[in-house]
Coordinates of C-alpha atoms and ligand atoms in Angstrom, one line a residue:
X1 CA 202.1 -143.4 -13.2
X2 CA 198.9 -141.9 -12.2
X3 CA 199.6 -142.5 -8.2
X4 CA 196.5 -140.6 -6.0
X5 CA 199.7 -138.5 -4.5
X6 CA 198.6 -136.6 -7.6
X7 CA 194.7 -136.4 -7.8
X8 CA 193.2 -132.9 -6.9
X9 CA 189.5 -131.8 -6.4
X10 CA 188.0 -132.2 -9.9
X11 CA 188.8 -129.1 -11.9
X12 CA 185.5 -127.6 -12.7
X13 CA 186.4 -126.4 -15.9
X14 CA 187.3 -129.3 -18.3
X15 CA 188.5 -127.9 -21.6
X16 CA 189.0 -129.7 -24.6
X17 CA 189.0 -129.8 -28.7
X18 CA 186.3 -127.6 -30.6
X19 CA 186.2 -130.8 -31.9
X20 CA 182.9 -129.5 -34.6
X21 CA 186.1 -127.3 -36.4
X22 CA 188.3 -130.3 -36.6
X23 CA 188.4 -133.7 -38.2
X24 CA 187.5 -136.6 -35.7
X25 CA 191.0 -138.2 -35.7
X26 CA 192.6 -135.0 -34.4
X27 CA 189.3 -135.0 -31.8
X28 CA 189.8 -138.3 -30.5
X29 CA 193.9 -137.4 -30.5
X30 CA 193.3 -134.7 -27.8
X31 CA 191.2 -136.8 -26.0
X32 CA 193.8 -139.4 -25.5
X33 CA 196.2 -136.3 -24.7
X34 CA 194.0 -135.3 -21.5
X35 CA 193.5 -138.9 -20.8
X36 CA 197.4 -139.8 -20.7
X37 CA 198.1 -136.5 -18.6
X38 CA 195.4 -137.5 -16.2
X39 CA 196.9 -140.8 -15.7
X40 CA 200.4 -139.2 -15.2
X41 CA 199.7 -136.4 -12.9
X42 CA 196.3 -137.6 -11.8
X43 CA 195.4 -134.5 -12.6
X44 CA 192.4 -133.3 -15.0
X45 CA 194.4 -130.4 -17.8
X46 CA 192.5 -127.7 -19.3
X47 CA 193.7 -127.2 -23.6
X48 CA 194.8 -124.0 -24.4
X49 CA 194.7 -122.8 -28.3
X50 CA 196.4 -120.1 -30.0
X51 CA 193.3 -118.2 -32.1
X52 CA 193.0 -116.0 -35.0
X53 CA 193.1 -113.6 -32.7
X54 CA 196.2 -113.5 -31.3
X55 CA 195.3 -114.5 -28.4
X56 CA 195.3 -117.7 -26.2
X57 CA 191.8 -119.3 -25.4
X58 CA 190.6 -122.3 -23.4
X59 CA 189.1 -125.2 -25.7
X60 CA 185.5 -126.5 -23.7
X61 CA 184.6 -129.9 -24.2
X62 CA 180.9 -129.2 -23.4
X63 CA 178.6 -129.7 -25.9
X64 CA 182.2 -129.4 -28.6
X65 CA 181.7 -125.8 -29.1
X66 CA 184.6 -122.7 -28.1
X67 CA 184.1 -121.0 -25.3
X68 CA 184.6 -117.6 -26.7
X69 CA 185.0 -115.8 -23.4
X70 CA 187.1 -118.2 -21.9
X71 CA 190.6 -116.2 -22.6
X72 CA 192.9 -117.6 -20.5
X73 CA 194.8 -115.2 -17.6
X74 CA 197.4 -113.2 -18.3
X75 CA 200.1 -115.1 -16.5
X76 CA 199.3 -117.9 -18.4
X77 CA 199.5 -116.6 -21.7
X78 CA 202.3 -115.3 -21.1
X79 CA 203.7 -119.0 -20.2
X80 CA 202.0 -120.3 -23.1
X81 CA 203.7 -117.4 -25.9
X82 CA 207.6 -119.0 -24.1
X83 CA 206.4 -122.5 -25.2
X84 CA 205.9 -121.4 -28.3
X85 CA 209.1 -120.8 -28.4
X86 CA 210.8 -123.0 -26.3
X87 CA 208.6 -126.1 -27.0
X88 CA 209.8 -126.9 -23.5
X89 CA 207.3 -127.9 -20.6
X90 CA 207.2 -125.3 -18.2
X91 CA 206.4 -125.6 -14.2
X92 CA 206.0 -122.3 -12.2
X93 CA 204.1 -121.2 -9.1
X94 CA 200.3 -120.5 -9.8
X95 CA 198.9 -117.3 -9.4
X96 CA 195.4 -118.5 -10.5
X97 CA 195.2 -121.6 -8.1
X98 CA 197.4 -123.1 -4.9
X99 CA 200.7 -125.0 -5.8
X100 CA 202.1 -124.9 -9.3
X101 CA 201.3 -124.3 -12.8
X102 CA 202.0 -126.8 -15.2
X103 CA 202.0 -126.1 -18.7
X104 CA 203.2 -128.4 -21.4
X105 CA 202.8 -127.7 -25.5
X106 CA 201.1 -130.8 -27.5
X107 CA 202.9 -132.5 -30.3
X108 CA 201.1 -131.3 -34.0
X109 CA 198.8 -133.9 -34.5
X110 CA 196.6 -132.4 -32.1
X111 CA 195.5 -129.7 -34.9
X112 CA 197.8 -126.5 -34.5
X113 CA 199.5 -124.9 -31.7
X114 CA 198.3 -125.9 -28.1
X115 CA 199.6 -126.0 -24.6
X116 CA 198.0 -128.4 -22.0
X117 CA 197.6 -126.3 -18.2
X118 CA 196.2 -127.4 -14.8
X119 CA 197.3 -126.0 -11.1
X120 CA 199.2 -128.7 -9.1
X121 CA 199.3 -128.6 -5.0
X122 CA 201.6 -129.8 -3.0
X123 CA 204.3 -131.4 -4.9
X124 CA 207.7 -130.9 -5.3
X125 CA 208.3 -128.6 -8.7
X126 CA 211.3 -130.8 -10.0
X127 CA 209.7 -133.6 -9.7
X128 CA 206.5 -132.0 -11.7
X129 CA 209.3 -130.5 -14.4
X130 CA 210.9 -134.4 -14.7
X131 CA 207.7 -135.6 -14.9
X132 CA 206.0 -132.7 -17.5
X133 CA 209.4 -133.9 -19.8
X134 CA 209.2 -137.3 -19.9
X135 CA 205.7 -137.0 -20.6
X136 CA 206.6 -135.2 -23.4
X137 CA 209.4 -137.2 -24.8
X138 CA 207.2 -140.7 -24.8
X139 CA 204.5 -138.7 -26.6
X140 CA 207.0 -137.6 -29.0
X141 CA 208.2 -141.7 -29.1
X142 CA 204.9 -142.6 -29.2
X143 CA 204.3 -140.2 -32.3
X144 CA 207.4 -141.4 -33.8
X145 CA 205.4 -145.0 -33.8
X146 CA 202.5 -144.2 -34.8
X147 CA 203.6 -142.4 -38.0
X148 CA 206.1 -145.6 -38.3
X149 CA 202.9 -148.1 -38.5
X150 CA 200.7 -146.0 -40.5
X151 CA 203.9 -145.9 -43.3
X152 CA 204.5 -149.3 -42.7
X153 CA 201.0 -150.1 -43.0
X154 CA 200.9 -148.1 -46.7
X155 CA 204.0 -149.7 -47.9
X156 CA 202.3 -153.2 -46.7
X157 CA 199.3 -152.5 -49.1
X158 CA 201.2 -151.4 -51.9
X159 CA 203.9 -154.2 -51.9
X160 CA 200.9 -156.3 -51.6
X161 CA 199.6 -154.9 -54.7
X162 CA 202.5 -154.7 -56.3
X163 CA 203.0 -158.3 -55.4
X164 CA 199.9 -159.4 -57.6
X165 CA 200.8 -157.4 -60.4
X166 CA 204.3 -159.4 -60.3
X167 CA 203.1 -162.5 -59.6
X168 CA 200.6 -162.0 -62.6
X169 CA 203.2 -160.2 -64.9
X170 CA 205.3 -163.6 -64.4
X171 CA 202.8 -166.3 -65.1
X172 CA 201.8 -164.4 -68.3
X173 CA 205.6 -164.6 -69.2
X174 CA 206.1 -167.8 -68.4
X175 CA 203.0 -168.6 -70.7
X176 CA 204.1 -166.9 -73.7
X177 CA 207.6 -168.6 -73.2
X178 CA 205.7 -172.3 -73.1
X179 CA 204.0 -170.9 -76.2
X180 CA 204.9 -170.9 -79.9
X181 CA 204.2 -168.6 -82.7
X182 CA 200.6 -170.6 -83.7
X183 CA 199.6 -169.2 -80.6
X184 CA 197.6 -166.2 -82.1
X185 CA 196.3 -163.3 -80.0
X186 CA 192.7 -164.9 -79.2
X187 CA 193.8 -167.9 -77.9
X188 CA 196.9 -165.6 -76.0
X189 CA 193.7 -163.2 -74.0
X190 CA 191.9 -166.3 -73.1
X191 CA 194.6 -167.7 -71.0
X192 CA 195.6 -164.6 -70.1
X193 CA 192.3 -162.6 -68.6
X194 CA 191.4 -165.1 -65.9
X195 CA 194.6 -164.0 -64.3
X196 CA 194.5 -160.3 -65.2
X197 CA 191.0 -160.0 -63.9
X198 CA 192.3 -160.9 -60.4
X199 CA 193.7 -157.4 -60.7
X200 CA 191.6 -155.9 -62.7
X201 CA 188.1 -156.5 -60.9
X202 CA 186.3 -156.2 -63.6
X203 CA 182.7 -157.7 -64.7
X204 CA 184.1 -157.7 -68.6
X205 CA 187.3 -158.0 -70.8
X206 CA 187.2 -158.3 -74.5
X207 CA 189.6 -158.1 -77.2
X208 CA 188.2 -156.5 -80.3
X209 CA 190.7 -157.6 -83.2
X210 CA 190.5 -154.5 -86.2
X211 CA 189.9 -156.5 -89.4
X212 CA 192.7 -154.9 -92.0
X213 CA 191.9 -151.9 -94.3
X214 CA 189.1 -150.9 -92.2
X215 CA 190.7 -148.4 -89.7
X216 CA 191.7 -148.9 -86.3
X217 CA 188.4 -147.8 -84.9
X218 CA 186.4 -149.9 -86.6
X219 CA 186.7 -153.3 -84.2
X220 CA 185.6 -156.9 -84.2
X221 CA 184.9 -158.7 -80.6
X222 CA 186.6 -161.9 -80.7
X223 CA 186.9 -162.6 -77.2
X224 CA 184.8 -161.3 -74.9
X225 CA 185.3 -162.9 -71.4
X226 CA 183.8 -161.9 -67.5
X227 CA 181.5 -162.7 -64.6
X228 CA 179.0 -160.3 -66.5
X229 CA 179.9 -160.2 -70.6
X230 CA 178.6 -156.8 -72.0
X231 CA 177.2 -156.9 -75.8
X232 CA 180.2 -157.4 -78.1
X233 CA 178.4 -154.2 -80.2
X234 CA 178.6 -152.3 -77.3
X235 CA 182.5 -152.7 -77.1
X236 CA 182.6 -151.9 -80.8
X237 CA 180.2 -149.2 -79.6
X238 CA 183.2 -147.4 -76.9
X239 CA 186.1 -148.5 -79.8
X240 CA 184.6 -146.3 -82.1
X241 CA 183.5 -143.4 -79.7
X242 CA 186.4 -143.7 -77.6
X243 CA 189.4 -145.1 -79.7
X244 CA 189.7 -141.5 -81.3
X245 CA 191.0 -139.9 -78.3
X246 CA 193.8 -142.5 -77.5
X247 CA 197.2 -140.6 -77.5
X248 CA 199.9 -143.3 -76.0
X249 CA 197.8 -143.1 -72.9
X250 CA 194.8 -145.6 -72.5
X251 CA 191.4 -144.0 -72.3
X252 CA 189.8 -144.6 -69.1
X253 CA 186.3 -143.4 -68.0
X254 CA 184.1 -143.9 -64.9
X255 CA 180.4 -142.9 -64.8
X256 CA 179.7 -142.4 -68.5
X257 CA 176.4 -141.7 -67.3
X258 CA 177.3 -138.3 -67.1
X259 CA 178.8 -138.1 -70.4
X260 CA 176.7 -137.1 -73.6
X261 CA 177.9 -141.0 -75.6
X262 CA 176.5 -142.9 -72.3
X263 CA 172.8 -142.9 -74.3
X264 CA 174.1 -145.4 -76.9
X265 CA 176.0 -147.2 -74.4
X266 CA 173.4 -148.8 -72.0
X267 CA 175.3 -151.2 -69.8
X268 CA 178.7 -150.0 -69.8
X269 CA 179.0 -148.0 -66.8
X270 CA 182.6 -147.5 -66.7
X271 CA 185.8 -148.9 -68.7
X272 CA 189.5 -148.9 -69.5
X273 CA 190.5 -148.9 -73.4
X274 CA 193.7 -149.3 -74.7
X275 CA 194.8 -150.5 -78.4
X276 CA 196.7 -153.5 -78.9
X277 CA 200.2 -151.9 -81.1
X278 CA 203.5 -152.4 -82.0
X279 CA 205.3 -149.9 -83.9
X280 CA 203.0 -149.1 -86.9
X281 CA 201.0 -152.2 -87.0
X282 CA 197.6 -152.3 -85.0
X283 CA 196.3 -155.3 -83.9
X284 CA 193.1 -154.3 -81.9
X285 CA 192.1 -153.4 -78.8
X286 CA 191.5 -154.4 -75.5
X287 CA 188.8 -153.5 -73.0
X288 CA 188.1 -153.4 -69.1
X289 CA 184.5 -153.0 -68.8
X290 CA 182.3 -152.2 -65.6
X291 CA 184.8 -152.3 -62.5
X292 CA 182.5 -154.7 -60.2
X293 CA 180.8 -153.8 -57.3
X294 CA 180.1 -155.8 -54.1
X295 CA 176.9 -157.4 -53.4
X296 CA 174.4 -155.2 -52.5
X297 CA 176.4 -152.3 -53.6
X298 CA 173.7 -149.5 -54.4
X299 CA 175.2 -146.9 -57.0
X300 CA 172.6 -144.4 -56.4
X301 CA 173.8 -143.9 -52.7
X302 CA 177.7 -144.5 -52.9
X303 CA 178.2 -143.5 -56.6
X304 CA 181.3 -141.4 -56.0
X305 CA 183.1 -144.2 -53.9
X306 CA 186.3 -144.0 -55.8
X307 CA 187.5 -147.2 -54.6
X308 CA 184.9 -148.5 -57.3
X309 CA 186.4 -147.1 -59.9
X310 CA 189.0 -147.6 -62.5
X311 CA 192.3 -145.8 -62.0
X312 CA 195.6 -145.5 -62.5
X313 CA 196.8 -149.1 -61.2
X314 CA 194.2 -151.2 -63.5
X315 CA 195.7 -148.9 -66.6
X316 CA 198.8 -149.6 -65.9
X317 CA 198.3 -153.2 -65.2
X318 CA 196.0 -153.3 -68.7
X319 CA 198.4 -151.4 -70.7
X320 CA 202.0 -154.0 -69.6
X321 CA 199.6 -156.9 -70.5
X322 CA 198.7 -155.3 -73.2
X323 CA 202.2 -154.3 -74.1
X324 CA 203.1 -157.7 -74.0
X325 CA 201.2 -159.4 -76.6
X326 CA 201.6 -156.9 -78.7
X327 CA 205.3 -157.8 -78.9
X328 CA 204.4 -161.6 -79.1
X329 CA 201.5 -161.0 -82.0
X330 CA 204.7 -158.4 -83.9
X331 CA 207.1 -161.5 -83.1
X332 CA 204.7 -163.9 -84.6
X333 CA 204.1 -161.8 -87.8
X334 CA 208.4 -161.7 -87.6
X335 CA 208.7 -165.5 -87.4
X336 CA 205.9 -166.2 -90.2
X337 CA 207.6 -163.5 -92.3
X338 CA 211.1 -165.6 -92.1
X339 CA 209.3 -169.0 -92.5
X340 CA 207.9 -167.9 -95.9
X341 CA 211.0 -165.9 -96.3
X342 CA 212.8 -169.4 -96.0
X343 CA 210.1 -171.3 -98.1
X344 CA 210.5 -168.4 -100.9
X345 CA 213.9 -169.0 -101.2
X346 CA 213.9 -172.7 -101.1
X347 CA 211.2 -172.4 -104.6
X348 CA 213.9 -170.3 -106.1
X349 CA 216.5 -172.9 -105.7
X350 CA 214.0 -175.6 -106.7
X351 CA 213.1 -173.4 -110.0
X352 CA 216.8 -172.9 -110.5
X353 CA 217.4 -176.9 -110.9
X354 CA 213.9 -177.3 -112.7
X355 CA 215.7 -174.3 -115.2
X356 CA 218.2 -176.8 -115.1
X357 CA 216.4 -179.6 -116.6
X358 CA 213.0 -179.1 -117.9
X359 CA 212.2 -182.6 -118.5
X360 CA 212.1 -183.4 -115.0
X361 CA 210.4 -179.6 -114.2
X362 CA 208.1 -180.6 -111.4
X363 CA 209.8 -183.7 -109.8
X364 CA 210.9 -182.3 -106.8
X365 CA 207.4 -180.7 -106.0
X366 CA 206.1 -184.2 -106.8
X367 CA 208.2 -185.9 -104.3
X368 CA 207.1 -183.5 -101.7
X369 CA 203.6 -183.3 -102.0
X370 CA 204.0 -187.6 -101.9
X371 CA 206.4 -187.3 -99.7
X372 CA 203.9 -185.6 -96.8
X373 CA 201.4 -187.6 -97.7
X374 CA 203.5 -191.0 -96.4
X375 CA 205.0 -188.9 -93.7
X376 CA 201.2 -188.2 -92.5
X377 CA 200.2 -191.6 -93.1
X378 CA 203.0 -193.1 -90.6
X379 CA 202.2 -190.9 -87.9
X380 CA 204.5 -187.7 -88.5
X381 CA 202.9 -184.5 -87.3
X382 CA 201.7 -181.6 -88.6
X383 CA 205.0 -179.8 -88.2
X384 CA 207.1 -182.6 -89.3
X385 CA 204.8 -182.8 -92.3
X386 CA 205.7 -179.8 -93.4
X387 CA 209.5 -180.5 -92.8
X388 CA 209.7 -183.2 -94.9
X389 CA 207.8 -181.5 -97.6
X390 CA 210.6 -179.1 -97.4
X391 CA 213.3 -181.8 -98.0
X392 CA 211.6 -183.0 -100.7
X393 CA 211.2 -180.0 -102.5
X394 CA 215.4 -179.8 -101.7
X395 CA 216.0 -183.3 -102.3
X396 CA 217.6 -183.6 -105.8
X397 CA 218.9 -180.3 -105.3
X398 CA 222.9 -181.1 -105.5
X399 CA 222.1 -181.8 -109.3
X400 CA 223.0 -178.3 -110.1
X401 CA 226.2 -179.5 -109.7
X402 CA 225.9 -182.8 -112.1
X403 CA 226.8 -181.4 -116.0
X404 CA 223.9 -181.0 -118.3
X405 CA 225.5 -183.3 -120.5
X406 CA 224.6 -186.0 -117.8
X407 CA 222.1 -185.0 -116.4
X408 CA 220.0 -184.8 -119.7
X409 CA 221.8 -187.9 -121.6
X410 CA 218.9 -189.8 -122.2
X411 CA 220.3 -192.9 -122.9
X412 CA 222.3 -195.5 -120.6
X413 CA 224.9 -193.6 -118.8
X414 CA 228.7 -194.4 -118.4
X415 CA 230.4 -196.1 -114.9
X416 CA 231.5 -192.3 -114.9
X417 CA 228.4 -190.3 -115.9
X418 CA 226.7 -192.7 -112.8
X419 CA 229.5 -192.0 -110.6
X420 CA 228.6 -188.2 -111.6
X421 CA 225.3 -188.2 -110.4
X422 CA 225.7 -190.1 -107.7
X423 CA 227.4 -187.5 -106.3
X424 CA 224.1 -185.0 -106.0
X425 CA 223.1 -186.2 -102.0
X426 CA 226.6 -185.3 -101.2
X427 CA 226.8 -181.8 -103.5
X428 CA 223.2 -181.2 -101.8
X429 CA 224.2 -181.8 -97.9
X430 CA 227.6 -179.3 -99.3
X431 CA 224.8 -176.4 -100.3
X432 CA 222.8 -176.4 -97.3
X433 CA 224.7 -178.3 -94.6
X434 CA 225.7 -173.8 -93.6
X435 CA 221.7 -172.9 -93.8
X436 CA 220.7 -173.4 -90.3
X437 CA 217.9 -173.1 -90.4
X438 CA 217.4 -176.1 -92.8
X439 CA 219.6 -178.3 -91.2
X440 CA 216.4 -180.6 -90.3
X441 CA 216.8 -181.7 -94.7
X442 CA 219.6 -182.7 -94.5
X443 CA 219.2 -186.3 -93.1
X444 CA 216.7 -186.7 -96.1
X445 CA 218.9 -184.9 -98.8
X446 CA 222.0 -187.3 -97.9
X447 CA 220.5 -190.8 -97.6
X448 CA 217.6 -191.0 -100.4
X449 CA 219.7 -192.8 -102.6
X450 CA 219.9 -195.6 -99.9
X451 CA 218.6 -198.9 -100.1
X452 CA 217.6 -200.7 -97.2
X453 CA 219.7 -204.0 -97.7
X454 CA 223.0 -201.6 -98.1
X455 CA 224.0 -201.3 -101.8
X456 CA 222.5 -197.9 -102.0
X457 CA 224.5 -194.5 -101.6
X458 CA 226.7 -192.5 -100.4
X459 CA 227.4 -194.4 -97.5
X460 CA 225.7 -197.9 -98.1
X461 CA 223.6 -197.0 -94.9
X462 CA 221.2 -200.6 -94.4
X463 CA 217.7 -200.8 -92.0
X464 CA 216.8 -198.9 -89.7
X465 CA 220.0 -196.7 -89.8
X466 CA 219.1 -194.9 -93.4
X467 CA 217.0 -191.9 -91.5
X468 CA 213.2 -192.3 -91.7
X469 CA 213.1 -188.8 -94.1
X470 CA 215.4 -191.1 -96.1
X471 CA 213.6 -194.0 -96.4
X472 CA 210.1 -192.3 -97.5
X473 CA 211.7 -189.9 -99.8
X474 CA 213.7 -192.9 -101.9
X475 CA 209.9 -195.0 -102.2
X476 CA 208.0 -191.4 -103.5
X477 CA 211.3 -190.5 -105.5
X478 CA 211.1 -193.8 -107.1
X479 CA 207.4 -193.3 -107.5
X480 CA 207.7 -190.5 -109.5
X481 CA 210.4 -191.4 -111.8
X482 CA 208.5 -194.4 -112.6
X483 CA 205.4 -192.9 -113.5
X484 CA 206.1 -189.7 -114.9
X485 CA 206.9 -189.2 -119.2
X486 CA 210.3 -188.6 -120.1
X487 CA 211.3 -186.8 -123.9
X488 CA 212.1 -191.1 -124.4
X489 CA 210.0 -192.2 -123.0
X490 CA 206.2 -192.8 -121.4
X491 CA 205.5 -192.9 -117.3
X492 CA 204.8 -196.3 -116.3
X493 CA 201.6 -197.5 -115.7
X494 CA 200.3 -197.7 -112.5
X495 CA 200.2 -201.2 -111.6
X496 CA 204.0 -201.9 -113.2
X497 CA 205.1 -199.4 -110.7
X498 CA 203.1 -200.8 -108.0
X499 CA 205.0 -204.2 -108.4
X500 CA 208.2 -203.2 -108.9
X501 CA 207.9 -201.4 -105.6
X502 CA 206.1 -204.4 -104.1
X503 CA 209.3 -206.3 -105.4
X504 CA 211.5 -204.1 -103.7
X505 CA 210.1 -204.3 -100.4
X506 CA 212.8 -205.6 -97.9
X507 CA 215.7 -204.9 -100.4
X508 CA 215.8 -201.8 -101.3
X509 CA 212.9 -200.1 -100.0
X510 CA 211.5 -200.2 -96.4
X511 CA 209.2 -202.8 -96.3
X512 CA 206.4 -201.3 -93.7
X513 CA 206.8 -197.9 -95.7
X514 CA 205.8 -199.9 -98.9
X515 CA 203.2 -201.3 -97.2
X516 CA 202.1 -197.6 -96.2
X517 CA 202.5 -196.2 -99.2
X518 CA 200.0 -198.9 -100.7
X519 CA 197.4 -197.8 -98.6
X520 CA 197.8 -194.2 -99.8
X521 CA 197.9 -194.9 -103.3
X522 CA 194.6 -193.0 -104.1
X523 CA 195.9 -189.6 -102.5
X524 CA 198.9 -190.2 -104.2
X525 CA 197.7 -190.6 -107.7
X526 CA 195.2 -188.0 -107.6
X527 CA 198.3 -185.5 -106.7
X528 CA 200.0 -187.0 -109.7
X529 CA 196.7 -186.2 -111.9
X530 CA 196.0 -183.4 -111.0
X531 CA 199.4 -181.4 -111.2
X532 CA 200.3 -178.5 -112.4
X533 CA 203.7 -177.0 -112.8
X534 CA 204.0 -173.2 -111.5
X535 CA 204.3 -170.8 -114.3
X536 CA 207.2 -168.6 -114.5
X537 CA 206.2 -165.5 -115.0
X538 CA 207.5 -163.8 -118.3
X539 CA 209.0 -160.7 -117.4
X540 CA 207.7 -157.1 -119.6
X541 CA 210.3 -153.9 -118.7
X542 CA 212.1 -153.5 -115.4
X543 CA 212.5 -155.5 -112.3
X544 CA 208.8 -155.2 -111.3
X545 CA 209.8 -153.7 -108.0
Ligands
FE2_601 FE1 218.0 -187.9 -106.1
FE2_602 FE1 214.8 -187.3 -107.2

């Protein structure tokens, strides 16, 4: 479009936005409007505006002010007050000029009602009317568009955003899934904040940990991580002015300056706090401090630049991180509560046999104390360690089924009094072999009556195939029932023990164990020196509950 069949003498009256009453966007929208229609009908159009005063007025582009005598004509009023109602383009012949009088309304964005006139000579009118419509229907595409990419363009930034968050959320899952329960808090926020601070923008994080019995508000730094760290006793600082206002919400402040506490907290400029809690138990808290500026960034000038604050997405994001290891530090507390749930019971069962027989009160605890002690020495770690301590505390514990008649016979015992008791690593296995979470004794419980040429029991198990729990436990087990006193008898001195094992080596005991074991010795008889059995404790009125 925009032929010279169209062009006229230049209209000398060129009307457009009082663009000093309206924003700059709508301003530079009406230009483009007069723009476009000149390039269509090669012909400059004067703006017409409805006013307050119920009347139609020309818009001047001179200077951006309103011409407040330039009412428009009557005939053209008139035109404009049927396109208010029509919102149809309208082409009729022109009283105030030669030819004919376009007139077509503007879509919205232009800043309220408005029409678009100019005089046309010497064209055909159906032409002009085709012509004055499809203008109109490509500005109303044209506005479909636009709108289209400015959504588009919204929903781009917040999936993008929303994309970070996710992709953040899942490598802090997939952390806490690689980690165990010795994985406490501390060490949980300093893998963590790196990543979270690609959200967060922030020149600190800390975690203040609450030490117990000494109120929620009253917070210990323990980590405190960031491009620019803030004094840990100014985070206690905001904990205990600001914890006190926390209601399931996290409290979030920009420019304390302004606020009567900012005094006392030089340096914190503006944070996000929100406590560290599952159920009824508080952990902590955890803090955003200082969102961080760009270089060069001068506060005094752009100080109200909300972009620089903290807001709603960085409390969010803080508060699902912070969500989330407060479930893992509750599910820790849960798993260490069942471990020494587990350990708790295990002592009972131990005390029960120990009830049992009070001459040997203490032998199971010996084995296992001994028993970790070789473990450690072979290379077992820390974990297993503590494993086969519990299988030695269990070991003999299938002699609650052996008679007491047996069991406490002190002299030689009978084909069948031995064929009795050597029936406790099977009675054991029967009492736990349900318990799974002890299933990891039971190797040791079974085979540490084995010997490693094959003439031990139950199974006669020779080598390498009588399990390694096995094979410590029957050299410490021996070890203790050689050198601990009996009603009948005195332990036996060191160095007899020491060669009777040393004889052993290779027939019934585990030769490289023995070996090990030799080189523990000293660990091994200090335990034995220095032990003491548990007390039971006497019992006055009631349960104690
Ligand atoms: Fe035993
Ligand atoms: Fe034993």
């Amino acid at each position: 479009m925009g032929g010279s069949c169209f062009r006229l003498a230049l209209v000398t009256h060129m009307y457009v936005a009082p663009c000093n009453q309206v924003d700059d966007s709508v301003c530079v929208v009406r230009q483009q409007m007069l723009v476009s229609l000149l390039d269509t009908f090669d012909t400059d159009f004067r703006l017409v505006a409805s006013t307050d005063l119920d009347d139609w007025r020309y818009l001047a582009t001179d200077e951006l002010v309103v011409i407040n005598d330039a009412q428009v004509e009557p005939e053209v009023s008139a035109i404009c007050e049927s396109i208010l109602q029509s919102q149809e383009p309208v082409v009729t012949p022109s009283t105030i000029g030669d030819g004919w009088l376009v007139a077509i309304p503007l879509p919205n964005d232009v800043g309220g009602m408005q029409v678009a006139v100019a005089s046309i000579e010497g064209q055909d009118p159906e032409m002009l009317r085709r012509l004055a419509k499809l203008w109109c229907s490509s500005r109303q595409y044209q506005h479909q568009v636009d709108k289209y990419a400015q959504e588009c363009e919204q929903l781009t930034e917040i999936l993008s955003e929303g994309l970070e968050e996710l992709t953040f959320l899942r490598s802090m899952v997939a952390f806490l899934d690689m980690s165990d329960h010795t994985h406490d808090l501390t060490s949980l926020a300093e893998s963590t904040f790196p990543l979270l601070n690609d959200n967060m923008h922030a020149d600190c994080l800390a975690l203040l940990l609450t030490p117990e019995g000494l109120g929620p508000l009253r917070a210990v730094p323990a980590l405190v991580w960031g491009p620019k760290p803030v004094d840990g006793h100014l985070l206690s600082r905001v904990v205990e002015l600001f914890g006190q206002s926390y209601c399931d919400q996290p409290v979030v402040k920009n420019h304390i300056h302004r606020l009567p506490e900012a005094s006392e907290l030089n340096g914190v400029r503006d944070f996000i706090l929100t406590p560290i809690k599952s159920g009824s138990t508080h952990y902590g808290w955890m803090l955003a401090a200082n969102r961080q500026l760009p270089e060069g960034f001068d506060p005094s000038s752009d100080w109200e630049l909300s972009h620089y604050e903290f807001g709603t997405s960085e409390a969010s994001l803080l508060c699902t991180t912070v969500s989330i290891l407060a479930t893992h530090a509750s599910n820790c507390d849960l798993f260490q509560e069942k471990e020494q749930m587990l350990v708790n019971v295990v002592r009972s069962l131990v005390s029960a046999l120990d009830a049992k027989d009070q001459y040997t009160c203490g032998h199971s605890e010996r084995v296992a104390l001994y028993a970790k002690v070789l473990a450690e020495r072979v290379g077992y770690d820390e974990e297993a360690c503590e494993r086969i301590y519990m299988t030695g505390l269990l070991h003999d514990v299938g002699k609650i089924g052996v008679s007491d008649a047996v069991l406490k016979k002190p002299g030689r015992l009978t084909d069948e009094e031995f064929a009795e008791i050597k029936r406790h690593p099977d009675e054991g296995w029967s009492i736990l072999q349900d318990l799974a979470q002890l299933k990891y004794v039971l190797p040791g419980v079974l085979h540490h009556h084995e010997e490693v040429d094959g003439s031990g029991y139950p199974d006669g198990l020779s080598g390498d195939k009588i399990p390694l729990d096995g094979r410590i436990l029957a050299i410490v087990d021996a070890w203790d029932a050689m050198t601990s006193d009996r009603p009948y008898r005195n332990g036996m001195p060191t160095q007899k023990a020491l060669s009777i094992l040393e004889e052993g080596a290779g027939s019934q005991w585990d030769s490289q164990l023995v070996q090990a074991f030799l080189e523990v010795i000293d660990r091994i008889e200090l335990i034995r020196n220095t032990y003491r059995l548990h007390e039971r404790p006497i019992r006055k009125m009631g349960c104690g509950i």
